mmCIF file of C-alpha atoms in Angstrom:
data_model
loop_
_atom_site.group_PDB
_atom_site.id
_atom_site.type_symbol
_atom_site.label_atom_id
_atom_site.label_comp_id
_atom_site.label_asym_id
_atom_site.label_seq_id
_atom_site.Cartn_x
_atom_site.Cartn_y
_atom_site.Cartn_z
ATOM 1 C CA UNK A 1 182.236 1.080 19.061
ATOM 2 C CA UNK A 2 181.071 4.384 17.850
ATOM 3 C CA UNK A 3 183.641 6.480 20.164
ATOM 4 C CA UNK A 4 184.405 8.425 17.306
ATOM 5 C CA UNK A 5 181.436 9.262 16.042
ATOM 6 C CA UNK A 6 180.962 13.183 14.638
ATOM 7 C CA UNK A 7 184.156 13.130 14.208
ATOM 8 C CA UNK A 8 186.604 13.708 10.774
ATOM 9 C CA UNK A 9 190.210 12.065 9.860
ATOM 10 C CA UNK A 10 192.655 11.986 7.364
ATOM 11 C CA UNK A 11 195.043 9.433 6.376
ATOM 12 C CA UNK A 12 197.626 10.287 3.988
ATOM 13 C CA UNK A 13 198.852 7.276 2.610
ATOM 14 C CA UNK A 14 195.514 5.600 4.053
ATOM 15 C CA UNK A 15 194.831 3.284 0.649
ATOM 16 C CA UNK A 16 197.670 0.465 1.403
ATOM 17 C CA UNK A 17 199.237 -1.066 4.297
ATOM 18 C CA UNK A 18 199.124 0.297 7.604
ATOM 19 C CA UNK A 19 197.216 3.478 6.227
ATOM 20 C CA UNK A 20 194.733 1.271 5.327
ATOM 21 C CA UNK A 21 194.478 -0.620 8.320
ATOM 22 C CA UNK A 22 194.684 2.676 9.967
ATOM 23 C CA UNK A 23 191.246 4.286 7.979
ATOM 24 C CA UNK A 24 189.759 1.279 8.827
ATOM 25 C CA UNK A 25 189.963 1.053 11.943
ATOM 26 C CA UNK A 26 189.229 4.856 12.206
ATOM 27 C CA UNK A 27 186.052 4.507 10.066
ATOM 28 C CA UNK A 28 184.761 1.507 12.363
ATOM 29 C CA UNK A 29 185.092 3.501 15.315
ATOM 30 C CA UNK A 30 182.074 5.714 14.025
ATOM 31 C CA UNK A 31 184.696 8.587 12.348
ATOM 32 C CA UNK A 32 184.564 9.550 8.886
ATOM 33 C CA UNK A 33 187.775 8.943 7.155
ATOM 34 C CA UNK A 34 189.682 10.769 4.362
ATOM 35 C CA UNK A 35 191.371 8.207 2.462
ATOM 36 C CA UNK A 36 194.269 10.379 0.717
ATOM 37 C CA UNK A 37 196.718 8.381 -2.060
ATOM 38 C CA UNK A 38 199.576 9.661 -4.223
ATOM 39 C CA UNK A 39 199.297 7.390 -7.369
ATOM 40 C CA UNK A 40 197.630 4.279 -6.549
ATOM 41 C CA UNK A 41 194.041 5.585 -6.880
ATOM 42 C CA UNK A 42 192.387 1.900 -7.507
ATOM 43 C CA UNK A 43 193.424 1.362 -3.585
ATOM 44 C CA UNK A 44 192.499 4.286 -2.131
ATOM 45 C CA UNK A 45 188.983 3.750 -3.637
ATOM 46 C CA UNK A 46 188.991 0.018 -2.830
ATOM 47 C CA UNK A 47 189.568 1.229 0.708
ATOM 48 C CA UNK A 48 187.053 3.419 0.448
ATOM 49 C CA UNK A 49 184.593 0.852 -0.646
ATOM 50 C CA UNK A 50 185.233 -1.802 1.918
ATOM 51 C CA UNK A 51 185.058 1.131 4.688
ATOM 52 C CA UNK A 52 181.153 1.871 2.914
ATOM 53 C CA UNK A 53 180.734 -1.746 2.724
ATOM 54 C CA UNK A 54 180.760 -1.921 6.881
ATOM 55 C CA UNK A 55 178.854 0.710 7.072
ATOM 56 C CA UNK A 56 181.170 3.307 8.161
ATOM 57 C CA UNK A 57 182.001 6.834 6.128
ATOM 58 C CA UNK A 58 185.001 7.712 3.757
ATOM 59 C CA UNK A 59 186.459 9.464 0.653
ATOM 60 C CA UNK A 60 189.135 9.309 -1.412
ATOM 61 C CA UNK A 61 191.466 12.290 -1.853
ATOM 62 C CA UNK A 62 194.605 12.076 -4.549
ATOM 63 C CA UNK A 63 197.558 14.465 -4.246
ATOM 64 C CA UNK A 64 200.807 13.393 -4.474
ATOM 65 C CA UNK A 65 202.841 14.075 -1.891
ATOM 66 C CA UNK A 66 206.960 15.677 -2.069
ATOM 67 C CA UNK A 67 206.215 18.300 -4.205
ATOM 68 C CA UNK A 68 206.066 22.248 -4.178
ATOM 69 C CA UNK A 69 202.595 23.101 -3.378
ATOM 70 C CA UNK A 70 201.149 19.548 -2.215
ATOM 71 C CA UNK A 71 200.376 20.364 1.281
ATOM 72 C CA UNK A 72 197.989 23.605 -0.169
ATOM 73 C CA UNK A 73 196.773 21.088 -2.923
ATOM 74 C CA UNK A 74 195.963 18.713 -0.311
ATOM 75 C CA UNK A 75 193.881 20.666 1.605
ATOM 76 C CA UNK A 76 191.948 22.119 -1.420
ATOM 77 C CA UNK A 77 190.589 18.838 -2.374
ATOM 78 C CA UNK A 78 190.053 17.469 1.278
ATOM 79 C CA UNK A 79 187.727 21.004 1.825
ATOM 80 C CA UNK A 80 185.660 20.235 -1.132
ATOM 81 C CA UNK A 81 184.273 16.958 0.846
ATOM 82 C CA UNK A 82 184.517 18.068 4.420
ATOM 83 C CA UNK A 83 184.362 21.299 6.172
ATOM 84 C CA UNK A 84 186.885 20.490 9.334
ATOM 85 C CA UNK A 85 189.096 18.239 10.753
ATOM 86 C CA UNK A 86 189.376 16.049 13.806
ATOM 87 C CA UNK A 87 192.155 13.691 13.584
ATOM 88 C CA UNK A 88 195.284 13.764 11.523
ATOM 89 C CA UNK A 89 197.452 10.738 10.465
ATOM 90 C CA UNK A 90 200.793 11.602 8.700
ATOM 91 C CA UNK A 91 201.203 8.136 7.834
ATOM 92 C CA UNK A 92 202.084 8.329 3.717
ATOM 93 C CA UNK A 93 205.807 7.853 3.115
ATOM 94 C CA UNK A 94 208.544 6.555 1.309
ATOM 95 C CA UNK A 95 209.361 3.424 3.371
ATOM 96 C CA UNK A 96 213.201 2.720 2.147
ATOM 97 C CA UNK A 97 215.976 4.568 0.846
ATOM 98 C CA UNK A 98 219.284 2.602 -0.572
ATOM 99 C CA UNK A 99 222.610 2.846 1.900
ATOM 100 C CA UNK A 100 225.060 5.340 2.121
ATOM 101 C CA UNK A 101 227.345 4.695 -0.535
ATOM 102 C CA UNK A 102 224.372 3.767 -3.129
ATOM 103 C CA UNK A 103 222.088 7.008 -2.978
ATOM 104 C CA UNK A 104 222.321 9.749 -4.761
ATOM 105 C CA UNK A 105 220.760 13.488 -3.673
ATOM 106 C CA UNK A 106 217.903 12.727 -5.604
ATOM 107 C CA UNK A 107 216.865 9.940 -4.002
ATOM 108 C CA UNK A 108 217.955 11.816 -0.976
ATOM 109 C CA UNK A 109 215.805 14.775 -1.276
ATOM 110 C CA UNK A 110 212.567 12.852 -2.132
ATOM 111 C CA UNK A 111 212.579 10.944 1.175
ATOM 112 C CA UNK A 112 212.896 13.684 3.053
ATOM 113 C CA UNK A 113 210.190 15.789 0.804
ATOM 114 C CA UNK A 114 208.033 13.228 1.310
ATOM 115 C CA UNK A 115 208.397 11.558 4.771
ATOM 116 C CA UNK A 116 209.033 15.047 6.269
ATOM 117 C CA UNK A 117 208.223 18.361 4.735
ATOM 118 C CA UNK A 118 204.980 16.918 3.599
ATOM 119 C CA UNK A 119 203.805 16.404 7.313
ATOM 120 C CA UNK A 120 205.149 19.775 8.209
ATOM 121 C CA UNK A 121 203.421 21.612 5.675
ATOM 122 C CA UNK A 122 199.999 19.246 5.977
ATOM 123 C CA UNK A 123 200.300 20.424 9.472
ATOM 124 C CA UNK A 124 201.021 24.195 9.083
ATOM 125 C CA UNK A 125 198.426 24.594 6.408
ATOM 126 C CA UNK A 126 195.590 22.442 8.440
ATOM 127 C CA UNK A 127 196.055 24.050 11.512
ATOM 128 C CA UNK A 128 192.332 26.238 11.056
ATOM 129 C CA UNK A 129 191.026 23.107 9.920
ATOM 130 C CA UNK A 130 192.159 21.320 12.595
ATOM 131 C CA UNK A 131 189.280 21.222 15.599
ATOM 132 C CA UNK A 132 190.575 22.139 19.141
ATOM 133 C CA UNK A 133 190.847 19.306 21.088
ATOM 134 C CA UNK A 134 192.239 17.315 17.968
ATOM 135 C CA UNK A 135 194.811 14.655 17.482
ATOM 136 C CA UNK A 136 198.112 14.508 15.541
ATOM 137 C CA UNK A 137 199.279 11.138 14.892
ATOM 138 C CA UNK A 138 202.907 10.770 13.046
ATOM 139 C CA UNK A 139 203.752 7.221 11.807
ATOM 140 C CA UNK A 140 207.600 7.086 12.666
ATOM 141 C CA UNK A 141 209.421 3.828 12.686
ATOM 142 C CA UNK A 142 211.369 1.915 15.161
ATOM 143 C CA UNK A 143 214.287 2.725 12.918
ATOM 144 C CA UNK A 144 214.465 6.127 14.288
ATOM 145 C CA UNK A 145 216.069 4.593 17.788
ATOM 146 C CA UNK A 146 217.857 1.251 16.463
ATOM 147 C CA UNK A 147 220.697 1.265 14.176
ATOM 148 C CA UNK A 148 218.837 -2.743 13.476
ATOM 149 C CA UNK A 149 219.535 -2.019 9.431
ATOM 150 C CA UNK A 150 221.608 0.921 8.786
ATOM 151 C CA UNK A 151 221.755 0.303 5.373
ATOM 152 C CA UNK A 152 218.445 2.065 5.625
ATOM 153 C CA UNK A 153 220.068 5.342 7.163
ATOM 154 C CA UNK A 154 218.482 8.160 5.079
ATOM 155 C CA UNK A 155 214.960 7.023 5.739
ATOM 156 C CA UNK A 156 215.616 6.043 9.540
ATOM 157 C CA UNK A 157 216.932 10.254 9.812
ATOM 158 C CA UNK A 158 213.584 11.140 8.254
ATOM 159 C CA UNK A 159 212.047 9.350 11.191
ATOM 160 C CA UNK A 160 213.868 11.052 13.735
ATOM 161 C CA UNK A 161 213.220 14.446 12.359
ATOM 162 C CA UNK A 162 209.324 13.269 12.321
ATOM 163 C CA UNK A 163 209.922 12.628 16.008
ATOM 164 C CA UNK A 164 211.501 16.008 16.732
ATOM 165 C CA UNK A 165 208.553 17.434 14.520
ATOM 166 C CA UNK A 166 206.154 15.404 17.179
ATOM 167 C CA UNK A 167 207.546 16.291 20.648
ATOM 168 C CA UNK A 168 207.789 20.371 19.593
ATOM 169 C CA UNK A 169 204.476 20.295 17.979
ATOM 170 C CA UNK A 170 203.180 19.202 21.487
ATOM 171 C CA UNK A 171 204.022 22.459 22.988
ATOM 172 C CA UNK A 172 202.595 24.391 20.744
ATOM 173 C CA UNK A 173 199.338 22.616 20.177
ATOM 174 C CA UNK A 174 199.036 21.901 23.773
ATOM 175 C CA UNK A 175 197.424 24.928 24.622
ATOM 176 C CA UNK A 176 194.547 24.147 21.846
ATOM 177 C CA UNK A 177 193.865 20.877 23.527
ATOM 178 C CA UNK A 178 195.064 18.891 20.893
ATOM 179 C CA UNK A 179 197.481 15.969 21.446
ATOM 180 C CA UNK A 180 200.612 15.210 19.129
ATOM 181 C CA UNK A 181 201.921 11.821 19.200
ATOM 182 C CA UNK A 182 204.350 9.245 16.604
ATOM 183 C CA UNK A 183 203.661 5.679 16.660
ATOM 184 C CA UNK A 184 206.803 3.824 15.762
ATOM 185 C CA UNK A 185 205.812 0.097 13.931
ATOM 186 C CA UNK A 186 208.396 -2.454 13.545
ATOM 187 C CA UNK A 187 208.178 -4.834 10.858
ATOM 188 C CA UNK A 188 204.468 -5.031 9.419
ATOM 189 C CA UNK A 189 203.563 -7.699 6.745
ATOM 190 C CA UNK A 190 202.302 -5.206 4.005
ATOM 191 C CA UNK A 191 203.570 -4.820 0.226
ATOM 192 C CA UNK A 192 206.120 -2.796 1.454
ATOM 193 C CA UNK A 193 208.016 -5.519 3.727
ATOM 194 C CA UNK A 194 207.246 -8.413 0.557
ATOM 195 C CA UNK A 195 210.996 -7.925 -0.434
ATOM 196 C CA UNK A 196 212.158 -8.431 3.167
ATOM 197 C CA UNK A 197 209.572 -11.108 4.856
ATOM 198 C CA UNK A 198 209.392 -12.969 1.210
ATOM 199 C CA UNK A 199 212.127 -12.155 -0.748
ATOM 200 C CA UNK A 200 214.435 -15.451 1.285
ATOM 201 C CA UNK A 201 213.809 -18.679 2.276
ATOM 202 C CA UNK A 202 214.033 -17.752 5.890
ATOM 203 C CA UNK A 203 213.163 -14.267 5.659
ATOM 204 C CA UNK A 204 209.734 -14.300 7.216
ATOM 205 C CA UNK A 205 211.104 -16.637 10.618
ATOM 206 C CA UNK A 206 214.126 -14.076 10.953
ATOM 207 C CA UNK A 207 211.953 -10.934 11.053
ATOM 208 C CA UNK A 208 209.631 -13.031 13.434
ATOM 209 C CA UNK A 209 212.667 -13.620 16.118
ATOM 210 C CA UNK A 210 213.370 -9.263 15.797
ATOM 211 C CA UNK A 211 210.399 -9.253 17.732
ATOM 212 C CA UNK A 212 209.829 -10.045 21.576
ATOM 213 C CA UNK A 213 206.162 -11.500 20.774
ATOM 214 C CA UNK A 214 207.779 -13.903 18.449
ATOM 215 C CA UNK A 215 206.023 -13.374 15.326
ATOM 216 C CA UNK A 216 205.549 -10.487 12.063
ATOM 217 C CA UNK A 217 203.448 -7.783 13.009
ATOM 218 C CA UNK A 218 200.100 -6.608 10.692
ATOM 219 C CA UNK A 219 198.577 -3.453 10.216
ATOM 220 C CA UNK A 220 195.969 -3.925 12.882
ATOM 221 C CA UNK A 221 198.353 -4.384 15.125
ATOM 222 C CA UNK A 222 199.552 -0.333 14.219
ATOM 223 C CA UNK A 223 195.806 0.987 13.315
ATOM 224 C CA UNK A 224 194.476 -0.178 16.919
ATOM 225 C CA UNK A 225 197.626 2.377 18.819
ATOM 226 C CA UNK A 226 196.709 4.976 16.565
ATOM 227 C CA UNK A 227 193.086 4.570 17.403
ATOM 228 C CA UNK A 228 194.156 4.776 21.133
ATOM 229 C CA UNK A 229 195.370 7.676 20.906
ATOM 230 C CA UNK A 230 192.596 9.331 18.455
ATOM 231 C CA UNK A 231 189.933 8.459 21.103
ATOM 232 C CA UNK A 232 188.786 10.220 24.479
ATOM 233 C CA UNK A 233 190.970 7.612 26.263
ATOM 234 C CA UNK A 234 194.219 8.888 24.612
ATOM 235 C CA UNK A 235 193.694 12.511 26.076
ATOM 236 C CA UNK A 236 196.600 12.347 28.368
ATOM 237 C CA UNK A 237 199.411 11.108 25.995
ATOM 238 C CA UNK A 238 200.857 13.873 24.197
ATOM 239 C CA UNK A 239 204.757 14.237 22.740
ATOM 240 C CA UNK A 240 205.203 10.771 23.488
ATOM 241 C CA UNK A 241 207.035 8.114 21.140
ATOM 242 C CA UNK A 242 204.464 4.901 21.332
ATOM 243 C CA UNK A 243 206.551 1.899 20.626
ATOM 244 C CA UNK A 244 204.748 -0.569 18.045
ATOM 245 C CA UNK A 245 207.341 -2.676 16.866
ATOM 246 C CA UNK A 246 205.981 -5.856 19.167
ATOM 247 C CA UNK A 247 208.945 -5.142 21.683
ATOM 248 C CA UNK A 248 211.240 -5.243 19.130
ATOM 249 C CA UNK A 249 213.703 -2.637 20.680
ATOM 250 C CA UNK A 250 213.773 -4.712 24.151
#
């Protein structure tokens, strides 16, 4: 499609899952796509290669993420490949957290590092990277507005505060012409739901009847939103909370 062409992304998180779909997706539409990873290098590079392999345009940046100095860190190996930014995807994260009376602060304190002062700090240090006219795309969850498993409460409030991060960073990117928006997936078959979708017999048929559509979503299903709102056609939508959980919250 080639509506992206000229233009630069990053995907934290984009080696796995629905980063991956996400880069993809990116990287076919003609942009070239910073594949970032915390520890699993092999599938940030594999990503990487399949992106090269369809002719599109990507590296692989590794920095992991929820602790002091990662944002800075980040940025110091994404400017020694590209020289400006067009699109940002905070979509790395820690995608569970154990219920109320199991964690500890620990446990606690990671999830939060990770799912939200990362993006807060990726954002605040990017910002004279970051073209005008850009996009900022936050990967929430449909957790953030459903108490569906509350045993999952720690990493559902991480969500929320992502949102809150989303709909302030609106106004005061707005006037730069660049758009902030969270896209909020449901359940997504990726390594990260295998506990959940295959872990019981009829695990995969009752995470199908969550969802309005009937059936588990993939990461395509997430990567084409996000690419939505990264094009021209997206320039409208800003602040907004883009439900992706396949009507899950109807």
């Amino acid at each position: 499609m080639d509506v992206l062409t000229g233009r630069t992304a990053l995907v934290t998180g984009g080696g796995r899952g629905i980063g991956r779909g996400i880069a993809e997706r990116l990287a076919r539409d003609g942009a070239r796509v910073a594949v970032h990873y915390g520890s699993n290098e092999a599938a940030a590079k594999e990503t990487v290669t399949a992106i090269e392999a369809t002719g599109g345009s990507a590296f692989a940046i590794g920095v992991e993420l929820g602790r002091p100095g990662d944002a800075k860190a980040l940025w110091e190996a994404f400017d020694r490949q590209a020289d400006g930014l067009d699109i940002l995807v905070n979509n790395a994260g820690i995608g569970t957290s154990r219920p109320l009376d199991e964690i500890d602060e620990a446990e606690y304190d990671r999830v939060f590092a990770v799912n939200v002062k990362a993006p807060h700090f990726i954002v605040k240090h990017g910002l004279d990277r970051l073209r005008d006219g850009g996009r900022v795309i936050n990967i929430s969850s449909g957790l953030a507005r459903t108490a569906a498993m509350p045993d999952k409460m720690a990493y559902a409030m991480t969500k929320g505060a992502l949102d809150v991060f989303t709909r302030d960073l609106s106004k005061v990117l707005g006037p730069r012409g660049i758009t902030v928006n969270s896209v909020a997936p449901g359940i997504i078959d990726t390594d990260n739901t295998a506990e959940l979708l295959h872990g019981t017999e009829d695990g995969w048929a009752q995470a199908s009847a969550i969802s309005a559509l009937g059936r588990v979503g993939v990461p395509a299903d997430v990567a084409d939103v996000v690419a939505f709102l990264a094009s021209d056609d997206g320039r409208w939508i800003t602040g907004s909370w883009v439900d992706t959980t396949g009507g899950s919250l109807t």
